[in-house]
XYZ file of C-alpha atoms in Angstrom:
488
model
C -0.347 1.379 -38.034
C 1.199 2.748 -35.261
C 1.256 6.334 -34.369
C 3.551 6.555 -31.282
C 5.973 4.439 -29.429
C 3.752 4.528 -26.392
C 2.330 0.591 -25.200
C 1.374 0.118 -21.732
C -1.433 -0.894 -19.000
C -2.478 -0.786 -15.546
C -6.147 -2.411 -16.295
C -8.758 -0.179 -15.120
C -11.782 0.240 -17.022
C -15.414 1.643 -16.045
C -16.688 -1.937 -15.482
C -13.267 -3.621 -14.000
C -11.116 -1.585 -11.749
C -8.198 -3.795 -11.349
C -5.659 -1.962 -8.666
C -3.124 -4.042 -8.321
C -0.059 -2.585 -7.018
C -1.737 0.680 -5.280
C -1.680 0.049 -2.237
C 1.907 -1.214 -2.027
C 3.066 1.732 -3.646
C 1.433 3.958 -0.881
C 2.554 2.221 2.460
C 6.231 3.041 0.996
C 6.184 6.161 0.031
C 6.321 8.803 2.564
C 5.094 12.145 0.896
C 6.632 15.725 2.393
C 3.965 17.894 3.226
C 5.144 20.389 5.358
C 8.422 21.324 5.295
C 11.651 20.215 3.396
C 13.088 18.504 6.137
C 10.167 16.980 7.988
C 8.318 14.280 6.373
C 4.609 13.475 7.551
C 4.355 9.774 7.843
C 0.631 10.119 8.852
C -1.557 8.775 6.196
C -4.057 10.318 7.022
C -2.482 13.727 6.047
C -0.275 12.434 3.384
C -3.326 10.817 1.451
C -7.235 12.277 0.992
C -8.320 9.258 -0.118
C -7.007 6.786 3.433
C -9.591 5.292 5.374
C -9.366 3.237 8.117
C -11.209 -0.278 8.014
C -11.180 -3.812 7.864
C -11.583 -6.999 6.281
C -13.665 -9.361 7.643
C -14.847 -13.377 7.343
C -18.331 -14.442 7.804
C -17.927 -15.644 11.402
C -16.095 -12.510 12.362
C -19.117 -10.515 10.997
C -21.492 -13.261 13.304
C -19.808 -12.718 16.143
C -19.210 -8.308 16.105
C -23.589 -8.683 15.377
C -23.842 -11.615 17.867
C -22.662 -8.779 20.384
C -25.318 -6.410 19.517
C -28.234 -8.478 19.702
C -27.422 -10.372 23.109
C -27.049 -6.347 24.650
C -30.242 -5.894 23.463
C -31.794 -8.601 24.109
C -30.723 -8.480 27.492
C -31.486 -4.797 28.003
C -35.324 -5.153 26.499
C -35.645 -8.600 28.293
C -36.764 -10.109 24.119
C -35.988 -12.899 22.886
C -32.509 -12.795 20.029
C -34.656 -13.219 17.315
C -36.813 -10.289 18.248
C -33.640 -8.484 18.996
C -32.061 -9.134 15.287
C -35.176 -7.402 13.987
C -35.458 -4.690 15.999
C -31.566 -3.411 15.033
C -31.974 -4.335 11.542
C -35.193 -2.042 11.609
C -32.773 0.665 12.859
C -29.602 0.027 11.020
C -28.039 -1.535 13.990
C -28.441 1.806 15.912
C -28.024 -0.106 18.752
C -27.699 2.757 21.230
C -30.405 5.099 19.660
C -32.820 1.835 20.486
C -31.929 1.585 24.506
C -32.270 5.594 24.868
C -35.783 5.261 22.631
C -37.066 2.284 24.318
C -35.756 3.879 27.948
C -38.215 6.986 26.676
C -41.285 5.021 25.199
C -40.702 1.233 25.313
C -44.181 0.724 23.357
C -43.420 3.487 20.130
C -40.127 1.377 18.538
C -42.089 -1.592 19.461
C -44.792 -0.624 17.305
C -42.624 1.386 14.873
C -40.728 -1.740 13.877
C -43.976 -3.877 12.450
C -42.617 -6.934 15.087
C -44.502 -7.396 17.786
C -48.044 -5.455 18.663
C -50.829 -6.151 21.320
C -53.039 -8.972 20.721
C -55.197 -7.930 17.748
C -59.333 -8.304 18.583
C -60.028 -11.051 16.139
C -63.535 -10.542 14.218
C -66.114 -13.096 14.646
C -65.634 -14.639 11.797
C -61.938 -15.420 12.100
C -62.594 -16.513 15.504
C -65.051 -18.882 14.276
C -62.900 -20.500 12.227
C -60.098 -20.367 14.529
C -62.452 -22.342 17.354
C -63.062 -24.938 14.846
C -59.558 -25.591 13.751
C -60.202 -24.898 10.210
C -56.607 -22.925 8.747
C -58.481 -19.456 6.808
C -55.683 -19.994 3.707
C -56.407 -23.809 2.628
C -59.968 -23.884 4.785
C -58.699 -27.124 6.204
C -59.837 -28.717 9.551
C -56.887 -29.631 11.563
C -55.898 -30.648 15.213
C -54.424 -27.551 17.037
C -51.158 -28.734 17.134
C -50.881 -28.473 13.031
C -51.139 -23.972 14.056
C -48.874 -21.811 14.574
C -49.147 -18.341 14.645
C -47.085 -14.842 15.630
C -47.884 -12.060 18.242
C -50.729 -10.708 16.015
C -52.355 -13.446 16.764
C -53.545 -14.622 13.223
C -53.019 -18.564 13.150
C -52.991 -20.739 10.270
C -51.563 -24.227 9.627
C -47.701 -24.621 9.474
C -47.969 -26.467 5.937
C -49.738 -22.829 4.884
C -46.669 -21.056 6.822
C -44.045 -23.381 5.188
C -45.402 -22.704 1.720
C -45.380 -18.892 2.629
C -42.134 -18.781 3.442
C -40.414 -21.157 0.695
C -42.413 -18.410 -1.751
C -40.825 -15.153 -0.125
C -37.913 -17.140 0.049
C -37.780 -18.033 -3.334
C -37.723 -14.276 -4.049
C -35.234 -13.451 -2.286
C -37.266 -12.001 0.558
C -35.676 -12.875 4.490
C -36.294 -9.988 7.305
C -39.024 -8.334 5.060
C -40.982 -11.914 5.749
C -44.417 -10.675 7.242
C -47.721 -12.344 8.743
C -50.258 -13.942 5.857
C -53.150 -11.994 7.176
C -54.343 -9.237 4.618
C -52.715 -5.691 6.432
C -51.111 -7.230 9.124
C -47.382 -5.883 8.503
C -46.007 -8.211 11.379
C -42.554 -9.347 11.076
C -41.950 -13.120 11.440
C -38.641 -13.565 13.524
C -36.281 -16.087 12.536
C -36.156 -18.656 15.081
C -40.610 -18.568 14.300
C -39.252 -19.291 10.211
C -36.878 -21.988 10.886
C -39.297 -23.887 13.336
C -41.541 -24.116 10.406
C -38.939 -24.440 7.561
C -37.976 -28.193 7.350
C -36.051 -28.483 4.073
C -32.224 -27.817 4.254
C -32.030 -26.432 1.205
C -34.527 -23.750 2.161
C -33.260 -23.312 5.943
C -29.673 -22.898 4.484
C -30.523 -20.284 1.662
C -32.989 -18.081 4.447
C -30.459 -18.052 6.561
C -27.792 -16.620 3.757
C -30.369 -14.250 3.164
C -31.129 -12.979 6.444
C -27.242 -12.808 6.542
C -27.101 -10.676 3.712
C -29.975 -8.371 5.001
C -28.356 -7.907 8.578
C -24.743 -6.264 6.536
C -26.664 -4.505 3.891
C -28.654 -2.319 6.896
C -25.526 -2.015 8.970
C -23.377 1.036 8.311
C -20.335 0.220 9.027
C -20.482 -2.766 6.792
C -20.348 -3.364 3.297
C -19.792 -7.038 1.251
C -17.064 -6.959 -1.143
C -18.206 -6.559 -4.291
C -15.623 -9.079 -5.949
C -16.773 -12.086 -7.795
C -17.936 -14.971 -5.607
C -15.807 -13.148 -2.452
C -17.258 -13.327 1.241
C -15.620 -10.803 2.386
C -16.936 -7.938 4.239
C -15.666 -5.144 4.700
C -16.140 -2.779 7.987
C -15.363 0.427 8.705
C -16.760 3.168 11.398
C -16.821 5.886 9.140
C -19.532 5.829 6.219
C -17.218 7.700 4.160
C -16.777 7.365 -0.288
C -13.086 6.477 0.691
C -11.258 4.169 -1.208
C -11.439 0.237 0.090
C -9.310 -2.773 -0.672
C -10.459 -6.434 -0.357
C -7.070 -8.213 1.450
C -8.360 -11.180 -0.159
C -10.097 -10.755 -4.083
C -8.070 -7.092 -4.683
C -11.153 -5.193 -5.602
C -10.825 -1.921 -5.354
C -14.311 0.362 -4.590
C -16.040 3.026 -2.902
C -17.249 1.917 0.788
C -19.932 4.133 0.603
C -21.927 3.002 -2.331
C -19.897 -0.327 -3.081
C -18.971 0.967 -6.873
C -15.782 1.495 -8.668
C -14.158 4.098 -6.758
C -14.273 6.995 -8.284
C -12.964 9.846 -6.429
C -13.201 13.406 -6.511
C -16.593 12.507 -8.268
C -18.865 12.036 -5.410
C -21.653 8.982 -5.673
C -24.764 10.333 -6.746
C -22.850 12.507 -9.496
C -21.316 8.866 -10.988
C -24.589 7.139 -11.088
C -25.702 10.295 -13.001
C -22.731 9.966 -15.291
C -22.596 6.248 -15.901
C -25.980 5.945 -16.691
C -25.901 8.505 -19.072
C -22.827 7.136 -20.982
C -25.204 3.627 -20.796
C -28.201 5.814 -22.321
C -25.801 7.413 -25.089
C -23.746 4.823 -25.568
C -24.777 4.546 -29.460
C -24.781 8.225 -29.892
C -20.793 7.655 -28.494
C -19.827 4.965 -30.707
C -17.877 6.877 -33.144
C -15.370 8.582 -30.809
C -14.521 5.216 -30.002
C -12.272 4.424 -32.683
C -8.781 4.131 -32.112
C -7.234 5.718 -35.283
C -6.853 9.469 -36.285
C -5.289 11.499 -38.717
C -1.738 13.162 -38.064
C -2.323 16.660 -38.401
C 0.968 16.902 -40.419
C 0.927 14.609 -42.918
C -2.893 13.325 -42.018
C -1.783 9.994 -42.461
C -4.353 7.411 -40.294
C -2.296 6.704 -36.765
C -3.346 3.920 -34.257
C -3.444 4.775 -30.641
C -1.309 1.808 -29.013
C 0.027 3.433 -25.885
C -1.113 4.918 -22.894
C 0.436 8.656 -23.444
C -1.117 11.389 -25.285
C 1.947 12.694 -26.490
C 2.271 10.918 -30.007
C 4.979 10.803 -32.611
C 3.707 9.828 -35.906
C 5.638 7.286 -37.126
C 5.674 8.812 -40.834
C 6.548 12.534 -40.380
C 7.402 12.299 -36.697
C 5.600 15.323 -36.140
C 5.060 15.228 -32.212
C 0.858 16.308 -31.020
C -1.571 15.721 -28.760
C -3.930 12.549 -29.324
C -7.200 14.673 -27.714
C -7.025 17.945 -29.428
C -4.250 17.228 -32.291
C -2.659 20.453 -31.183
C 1.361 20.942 -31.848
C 3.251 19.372 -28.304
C 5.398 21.661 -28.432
C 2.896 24.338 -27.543
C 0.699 22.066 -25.861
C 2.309 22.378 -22.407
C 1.176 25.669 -22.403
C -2.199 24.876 -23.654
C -3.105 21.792 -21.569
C -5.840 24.143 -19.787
C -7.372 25.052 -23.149
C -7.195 20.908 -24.052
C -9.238 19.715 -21.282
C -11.702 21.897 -20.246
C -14.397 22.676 -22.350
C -15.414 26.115 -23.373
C -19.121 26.990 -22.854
C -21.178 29.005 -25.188
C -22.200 31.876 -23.371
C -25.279 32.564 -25.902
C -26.866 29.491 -25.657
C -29.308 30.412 -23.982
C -30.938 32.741 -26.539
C -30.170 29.537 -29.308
C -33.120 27.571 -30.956
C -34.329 24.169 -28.789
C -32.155 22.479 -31.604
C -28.942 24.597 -31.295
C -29.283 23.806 -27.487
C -29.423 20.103 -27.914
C -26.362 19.891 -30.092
C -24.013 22.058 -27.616
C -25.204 19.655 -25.062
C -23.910 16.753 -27.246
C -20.701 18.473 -27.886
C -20.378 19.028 -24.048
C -21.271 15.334 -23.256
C -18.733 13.925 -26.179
C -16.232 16.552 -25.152
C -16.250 15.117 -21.327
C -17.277 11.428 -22.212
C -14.031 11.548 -24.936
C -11.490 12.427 -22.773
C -12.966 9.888 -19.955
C -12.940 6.885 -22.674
C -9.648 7.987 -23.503
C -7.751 7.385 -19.991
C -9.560 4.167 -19.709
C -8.706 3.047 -22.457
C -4.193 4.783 -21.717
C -4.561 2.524 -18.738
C -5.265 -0.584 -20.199
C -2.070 0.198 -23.102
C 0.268 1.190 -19.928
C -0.647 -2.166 -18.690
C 0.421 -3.961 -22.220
C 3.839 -1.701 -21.673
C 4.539 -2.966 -18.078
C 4.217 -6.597 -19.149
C 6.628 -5.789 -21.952
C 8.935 -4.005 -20.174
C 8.968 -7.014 -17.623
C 10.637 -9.100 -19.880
C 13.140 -6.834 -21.486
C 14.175 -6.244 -17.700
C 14.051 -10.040 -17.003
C 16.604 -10.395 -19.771
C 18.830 -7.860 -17.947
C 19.085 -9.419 -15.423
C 19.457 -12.812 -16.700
C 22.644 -10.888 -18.519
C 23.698 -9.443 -15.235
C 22.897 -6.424 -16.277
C 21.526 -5.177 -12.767
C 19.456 -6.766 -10.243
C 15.592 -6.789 -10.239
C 15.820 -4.473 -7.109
C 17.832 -2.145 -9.785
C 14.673 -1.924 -11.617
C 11.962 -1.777 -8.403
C 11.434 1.921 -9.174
C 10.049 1.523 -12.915
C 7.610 -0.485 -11.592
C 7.009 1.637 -8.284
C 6.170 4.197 -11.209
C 4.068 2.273 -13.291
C 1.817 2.015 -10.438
C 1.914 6.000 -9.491
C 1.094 6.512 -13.066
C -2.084 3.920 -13.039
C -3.585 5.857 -9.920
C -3.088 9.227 -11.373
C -4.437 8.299 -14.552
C -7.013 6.308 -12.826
C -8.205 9.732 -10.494
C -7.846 12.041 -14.153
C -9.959 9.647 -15.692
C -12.638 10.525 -12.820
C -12.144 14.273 -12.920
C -14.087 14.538 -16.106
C -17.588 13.666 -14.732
C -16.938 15.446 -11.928
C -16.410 18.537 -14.350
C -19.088 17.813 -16.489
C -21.414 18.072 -13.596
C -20.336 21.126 -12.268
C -21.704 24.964 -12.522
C -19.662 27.500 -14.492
C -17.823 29.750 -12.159
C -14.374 30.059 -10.276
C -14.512 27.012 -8.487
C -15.126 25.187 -11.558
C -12.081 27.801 -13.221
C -9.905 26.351 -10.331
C -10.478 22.773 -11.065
C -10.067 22.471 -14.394
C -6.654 24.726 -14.056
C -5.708 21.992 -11.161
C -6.662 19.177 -13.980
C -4.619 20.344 -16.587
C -2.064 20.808 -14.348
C -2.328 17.037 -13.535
C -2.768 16.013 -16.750
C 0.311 17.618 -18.078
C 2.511 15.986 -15.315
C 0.696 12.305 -15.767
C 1.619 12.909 -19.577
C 5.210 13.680 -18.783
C 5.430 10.679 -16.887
C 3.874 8.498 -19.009
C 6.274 8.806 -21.608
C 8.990 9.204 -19.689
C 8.326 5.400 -18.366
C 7.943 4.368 -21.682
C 11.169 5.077 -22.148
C 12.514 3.953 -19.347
C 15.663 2.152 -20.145
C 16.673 5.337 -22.076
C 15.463 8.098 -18.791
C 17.921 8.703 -16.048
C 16.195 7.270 -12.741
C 16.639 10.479 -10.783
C 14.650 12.467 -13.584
C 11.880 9.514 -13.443
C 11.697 9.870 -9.617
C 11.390 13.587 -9.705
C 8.386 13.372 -12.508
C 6.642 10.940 -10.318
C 6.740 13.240 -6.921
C 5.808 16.084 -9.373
C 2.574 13.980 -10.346
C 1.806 12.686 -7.154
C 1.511 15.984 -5.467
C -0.463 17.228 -8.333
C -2.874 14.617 -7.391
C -3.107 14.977 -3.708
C -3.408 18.457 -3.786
C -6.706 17.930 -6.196
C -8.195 15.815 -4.155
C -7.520 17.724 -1.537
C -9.224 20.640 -2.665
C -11.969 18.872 -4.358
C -12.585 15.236 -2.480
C -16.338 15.303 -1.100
C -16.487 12.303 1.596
């Protein structure tokens, strides 16, 4: 059954952040933030979350490393093999290397495990070595068949080849070292691909070493986008919020995730991995259907907004805490933040361990909940698509008529999108004013995304200027959260 008139989605969930929409939305929308007749079209003050960075192909990403290792391999007279190891040692650092090698050219020699001074070989390894015989298949060979790197240790290149094709297999590239027990040596790639003579094998070590170089530079990060090659760069190794120009994914430069701003990194990892570890203990608050508090007739959940009408008694409440809409506006501070027990501390071990489940359902709840509003609102859009293609197919206005509802559809996705991410963030955080402050500034957000929410819903039926109005009212709720509470 169906307990409000709400049905809508912009697809976001936990797992798929889908953000379609966003960022046209933002490069059209100039926001006033300092006085009423001056608008700020600087992004970077209009919006916490910009960041400044591009998109870039595999051979663009060749070329800006390309750069780095011909400097320094000019500057430390190496050869560009040597050089590609040395910065991927130090995170492409490629400054901090001249000044360290212009101080003490042998310590980031020896600090990188690449090249040493000749090792003194013990007798019996240069016994062996004297008669040709290879110490890993005790073979006799001619001395062309050896090959060996600046340690010094030398064994046959079939032994090297079958080395290699094992790290290889493992995914191993860069972190490809001597076969000499302790010898930490790094073998260079041009030394690899003189031995390597399958293509298969060349090809894949070469994607790998690829992949190595980006994941230890940072200013780069691959997009994390199914099968996508691009990479994206940017000079600031900030948790900003990133856009692939060619797969649309949406994530957090810094640790490649969904994005998830204000929560900062480490605090989601915490967060999602403990919804993963309680994820049975969660189930039941999954269900879509609750009772009206009127007439406690079961309702179904099948819109975005939390402001429900039940379609028996029409008595209007709030889907999270059931309470009376008409009073919730002035309650939305009492609905979303949760109220601590200030005596828990003196509680049994058991009595603990059951407020902490009510905190963690009370947070995890409301989180589920907005995932689950954006994926409705998305249902809604589509459906209001076609009622406004058969406007206009009746001449009854143009689609550029209509280019706001859809301009508002997407504000209401990325507020939604940023509540849904305030919850960890509170969950996380110690009891105190700060804490008092954000979950004031939540509700406060909250309330507006509601308003707007079902005002889009209705759409056909709400007077544009009115709609226009709600969605500057929710934006700048927004923005001035993150502003406040956005860690970078």
């Amino acid at each position: 059954m169906s307990g409000a008139e709400c049905e809508s989605e912009m697809d976001c969930s936990d797992s798929d952040c889908g953000d379609t929409g966003y960022e046209d939305y933002y490069s059209t929308q100039p926001w006033d933030n300092e006085t009423e007749n001056h608008i700020d079209y600087n992004p970077q003050h209009r919006d916490p979350e910009y960041a400044v960075y591009e998109c870039l192909r595999v051979d663009e990403v060749e070329r800006l490393l390309n750069e780095n290792v011909e400097v320094l391999s000019t500057n430390l007279q190496i050869t560009p093999s040597l050089a590609k190891l040395y910065l991927h040692a130090h995170d492409w650092a490629l400054q901090d290397i001249l000044v360290k090698y212009q101080n003490n050219a042998s310590n980031i020699i020896n600090d990188s495990c690449i090249k040493l001074v000749q090792t003194i070989e013990s007798s019996f390894h240069s016994n062996f070595h004297r008669s040709n015989i290879c110490l890993v298949c005790l073979s006799s060979l001619p001395t062309d068949r050896f090959s060996n790197l600046s340690c010094g240790h030398s064994f046959c290149k079939e032994c090297w080849g079958t080395h290699f094709e094992t790290q290889i297999s493992q995914g191993i590239s860069t972190g490809i070292s001597c076969m000499a027990n302790d010898c930490n040596i790094l073998a260079p790639e041009d030394f690899v691909l003189s031995i390597l003579t399958k293509p298969i094998m060349r090809e894949r070590y070469q994607q790998f070493v690829f992949r190595d170089y980006v994941k230890s530079h940072p200013q780069l990060r691959f997009c994390p986008g199914p099968n996508c090659q691009i990479v994206i760069r940017s000079k600031e190794l900030c948790a900003k919020r990133v856009i692939c120009n060619v797969c649309k994914t949406v994530f957090c430069f810094r640790c490649g995730m969904n994005y998830h701003a204000p929560t900062d990194c480490n605090t989601i990892k915490k967060w999602l991995t403990k919804c993963a570890d309680d994820s049975e203990t969660a189930n039941y608050i999954s269900a879509h259907t609750k009772d009206c508090p009127k007439c406690h007739i079961c309702i179904e959940k099948n819109g975005g907004c939390n402001h429900m009408q039940c379609y028996n008694c029409k008595h209007e409440f709030c889907w999270m805490c059931l309470g009376d809409w008409k009073t919730h506006g002035s309650e939305y501070y009492e609905c979303s933040r949760y109220k601590e027990n200030p005596n828990i501390a003196h509680e049994s071990v058991h009595a603990q361990a059951r407020e902490a489940l009510k905190k963690y359902l009370h947070y995890y709840e409301r989180w589920e909940n907005h995932s689950k509003s954006l994926k409705l609102e998305e249902q809604t859009l589509e459906k209001t698509k076609l009622r406004i293609n058969k406007k206009v197919m009746n001449s009854s206005g143009t689609w550029i008529d209509w280019q706001h509802l859809f301009e508002a559809a997407s504000l209401l996705a990325r507020c939604r999108y940023t509540l849904q991410y305030t919850y960890p963030y509170a969950y996380y955080m110690e009891a105190g004013p700060r804490k008092e402050l954000f979950e004031y500034q939540q509700a406060q957000l909250e309330a507006e995304i509601e308003n707007l929410s079902w005002k889009i819903e209705r759409a056909e039926t709400t007077d544009r200027g009115d709609l226009e109005n709600q969605m500057d009212i929710a934006e700048k709720r927004r923005i001035t959260l993150l502003k406040d509470f956005l860690e970078v």
